[in-house]
PDB file of C-alpha atoms in Angstrom:
ATOM      1  CA  MET A   4     -18.900  26.305 -28.649  1.00 54.00           C
ATOM      2  CA  ALA A   5     -17.745  23.068 -26.953  1.00 55.00           C
ATOM      3  CA  THR A   6     -16.780  22.348 -23.645  1.00 56.00           C
ATOM      4  CA  THR A   7     -14.611  19.887 -22.452  1.00 58.00           C
ATOM      5  CA  ALA A   8     -15.415  18.585 -19.183  1.00 58.00           C
ATOM      6  CA  ALA A   9     -12.673  18.584 -16.251  1.00 56.00           C
ATOM      7  CA  PRO A  10     -10.963  15.083 -15.619  1.00 60.00           C
ATOM      8  CA  ASP A  11     -12.741  13.673 -12.214  1.00 64.00           C
ATOM      9  CA  LEU A  12      -9.799  13.971  -9.848  1.00 58.00           C
ATOM     10  CA  ARG A  13     -11.033  11.675  -7.313  1.00 61.00           C
ATOM     11  CA  ALA A  14     -11.173   8.976 -10.245  1.00 62.00           C
ATOM     12  CA  THR A  15      -7.563  10.047 -11.297  1.00 54.00           C
ATOM     13  CA  LEU A  16      -6.289   9.683  -7.670  1.00 56.00           C
ATOM     14  CA  ARG A  17      -7.867   6.338  -7.264  1.00 58.00           C
ATOM     15  CA  SER A  18      -6.934   4.761 -10.420  1.00 62.00           C
ATOM     16  CA  GLY A  19      -4.502   2.087  -9.536  1.00 66.00           C
ATOM     17  CA  LEU A  20      -5.022   2.062  -5.697  1.00 67.00           C
ATOM     18  CA  PRO A  21      -6.869  -0.272  -3.727  1.00 73.00           C
ATOM     19  CA  ASP A  22     -10.426   0.209  -2.138  1.00 78.00           C
ATOM     20  CA  HIS A  23      -8.935  -0.207   1.435  1.00 89.00           C
ATOM     21  CA  TYR A  24      -5.236  -1.164   2.463  1.00 92.00           C
ATOM     22  CA  LEU A  25      -4.971  -4.355   4.533  1.00 94.00           C
ATOM     23  CA  THR A  26      -4.171  -3.948   8.384  1.00 95.00           C
ATOM     24  CA  PRO A  27      -1.950  -6.625  10.130  1.00 97.00           C
ATOM     25  CA  ASP A  28      -5.216  -8.205  11.528  1.00 95.00           C
ATOM     26  CA  ASP A  29      -6.268  -8.686   7.730  1.00 94.00           C
ATOM     27  CA  ILE A  30      -3.016 -10.374   6.992  1.00 95.00           C
ATOM     28  CA  ALA A  31      -3.177 -12.773  10.093  1.00 96.00           C
ATOM     29  CA  VAL A  32      -6.559 -13.681   9.125  1.00 95.00           C
ATOM     30  CA  MET A  33      -5.764 -14.350   5.562  1.00 94.00           C
ATOM     31  CA  PHE A  34      -2.795 -16.512   6.457  1.00 95.00           C
ATOM     32  CA  LYS A  35      -4.619 -18.096   9.645  1.00 96.00           C
ATOM     33  CA  VAL A  36      -1.592 -17.082  11.705  1.00 97.00           C
ATOM     34  CA  PRO A  37      -0.925 -14.986  14.877  1.00 98.00           C
ATOM     35  CA  LYS A  38      -0.771 -10.951  14.568  1.00 97.00           C
ATOM     36  CA  GLU A  39       2.630 -11.425  16.197  1.00 98.00           C
ATOM     37  CA  THR A  40       3.763 -13.606  13.348  1.00 98.00           C
ATOM     38  CA  VAL A  41       2.833 -10.878  10.902  1.00 97.00           C
ATOM     39  CA  TYR A  42       4.828  -8.619  12.996  1.00 97.00           C
ATOM     40  CA  GLN A  43       7.843 -10.849  13.388  1.00 98.00           C
ATOM     41  CA  TRP A  44       7.810 -11.288   9.124  1.00 97.00           C
ATOM     42  CA  ARG A  45       7.853  -7.452   9.227  1.00 96.00           C
ATOM     43  CA  LYS A  46      10.912  -7.377  11.683  1.00 96.00           C
ATOM     44  CA  LYS A  47      12.891 -10.001   9.677  1.00 97.00           C
ATOM     45  CA  ARG A  48      12.090  -8.797   6.266  1.00 96.00           C
ATOM     46  CA  ILE A  49      10.396 -11.775   5.109  1.00 96.00           C
ATOM     47  CA  GLY A  50       6.908 -11.178   5.035  1.00 96.00           C
ATOM     48  CA  PRO A  51       4.411  -9.200   2.583  1.00 96.00           C
ATOM     49  CA  PRO A  52       5.858  -5.555   2.215  1.00 96.00           C
ATOM     50  CA  GLY A  53       4.168  -3.194   4.337  1.00 96.00           C
ATOM     51  CA  PHE A  54       4.315   0.432   4.919  1.00 96.00           C
ATOM     52  CA  ARG A  55       3.401   3.205   7.954  1.00 96.00           C
ATOM     53  CA  VAL A  56       0.686   5.742   7.907  1.00 95.00           C
ATOM     54  CA  GLY A  57       1.566   7.643  10.868  1.00 97.00           C
ATOM     55  CA  LYS A  58       1.613   4.744  13.500  1.00 96.00           C
ATOM     56  CA  HIS A  59      -0.437   2.367  11.511  1.00 97.00           C
ATOM     57  CA  LEU A  60       0.762  -0.508   9.277  1.00 97.00           C
ATOM     58  CA  ARG A  61      -0.831  -1.165   6.171  1.00 96.00           C
ATOM     59  CA  TYR A  62      -0.545  -3.273   3.188  1.00 96.00           C
ATOM     60  CA  ASP A  63      -1.142  -2.985  -0.394  1.00 93.00           C
ATOM     61  CA  PRO A  64      -3.240  -5.879  -1.440  1.00 93.00           C
ATOM     62  CA  ALA A  65      -1.544  -6.075  -4.624  1.00 92.00           C
ATOM     63  CA  ALA A  66       2.008  -6.272  -3.022  1.00 94.00           C
ATOM     64  CA  VAL A  67       0.566  -8.953  -0.661  1.00 94.00           C
ATOM     65  CA  ARG A  68      -0.587 -10.992  -3.702  1.00 93.00           C
ATOM     66  CA  ALA A  69       2.894 -10.718  -5.496  1.00 94.00           C
ATOM     67  CA  TRP A  70       4.549 -11.658  -2.490  1.00 96.00           C
ATOM     68  CA  THR A  71       2.252 -14.809  -2.045  1.00 95.00           C
ATOM     69  CA  GLU A  72       2.673 -15.475  -5.880  1.00 94.00           C
ATOM     70  CA  GLN A  73       6.397 -15.419  -5.035  1.00 95.00           C
ATOM     71  CA  ARG A  74       6.251 -17.564  -2.382  1.00 94.00           C
ATOM     72  CA  MET A  75       4.407 -20.177  -4.284  1.00 94.00           C
ATOM     73  CA  ALA A  76       6.764 -20.064  -7.115  1.00 95.00           C
ATOM     74  CA  ASP A  77       9.638 -20.225  -4.844  1.00 93.00           C
ATOM     75  CA  ASP A  78       7.920 -23.504  -3.148  1.00 91.00           C
ATOM     76  CA  GLU A  79       7.525 -25.121  -6.443  1.00 92.00           C
ATOM     77  CA  ALA A  80      11.271 -24.678  -7.327  1.00 92.00           C
ATOM     78  CA  ALA A  81      12.262 -26.309  -4.157  1.00 83.00           C
TER      79      ALA A  81
END
C-alpha cells in the first residue's frame, strides 16, 4: 500500500513569502536617506507600501522592488 506524504506546511506557508521583511532602517539604508524621510514618505503615502505588525512597521521586499521600478519608469517617462 502506497502512502502519500503529508504536505510540508512550513513550505506551503513560506512559498511566496520573503525570508524576512524590511524595516524602516533597511529602507533608509537602501535609499541612503534619513529614517525620518522614510516615515514622511509613509505619512504622505508617496513611499513604498508598508504594513504594521503590532507596533512595528515592515516592508515586503517585492513591494519595495515594484515601487522602485515604478518610480524609475515614471522618471524615464518625464
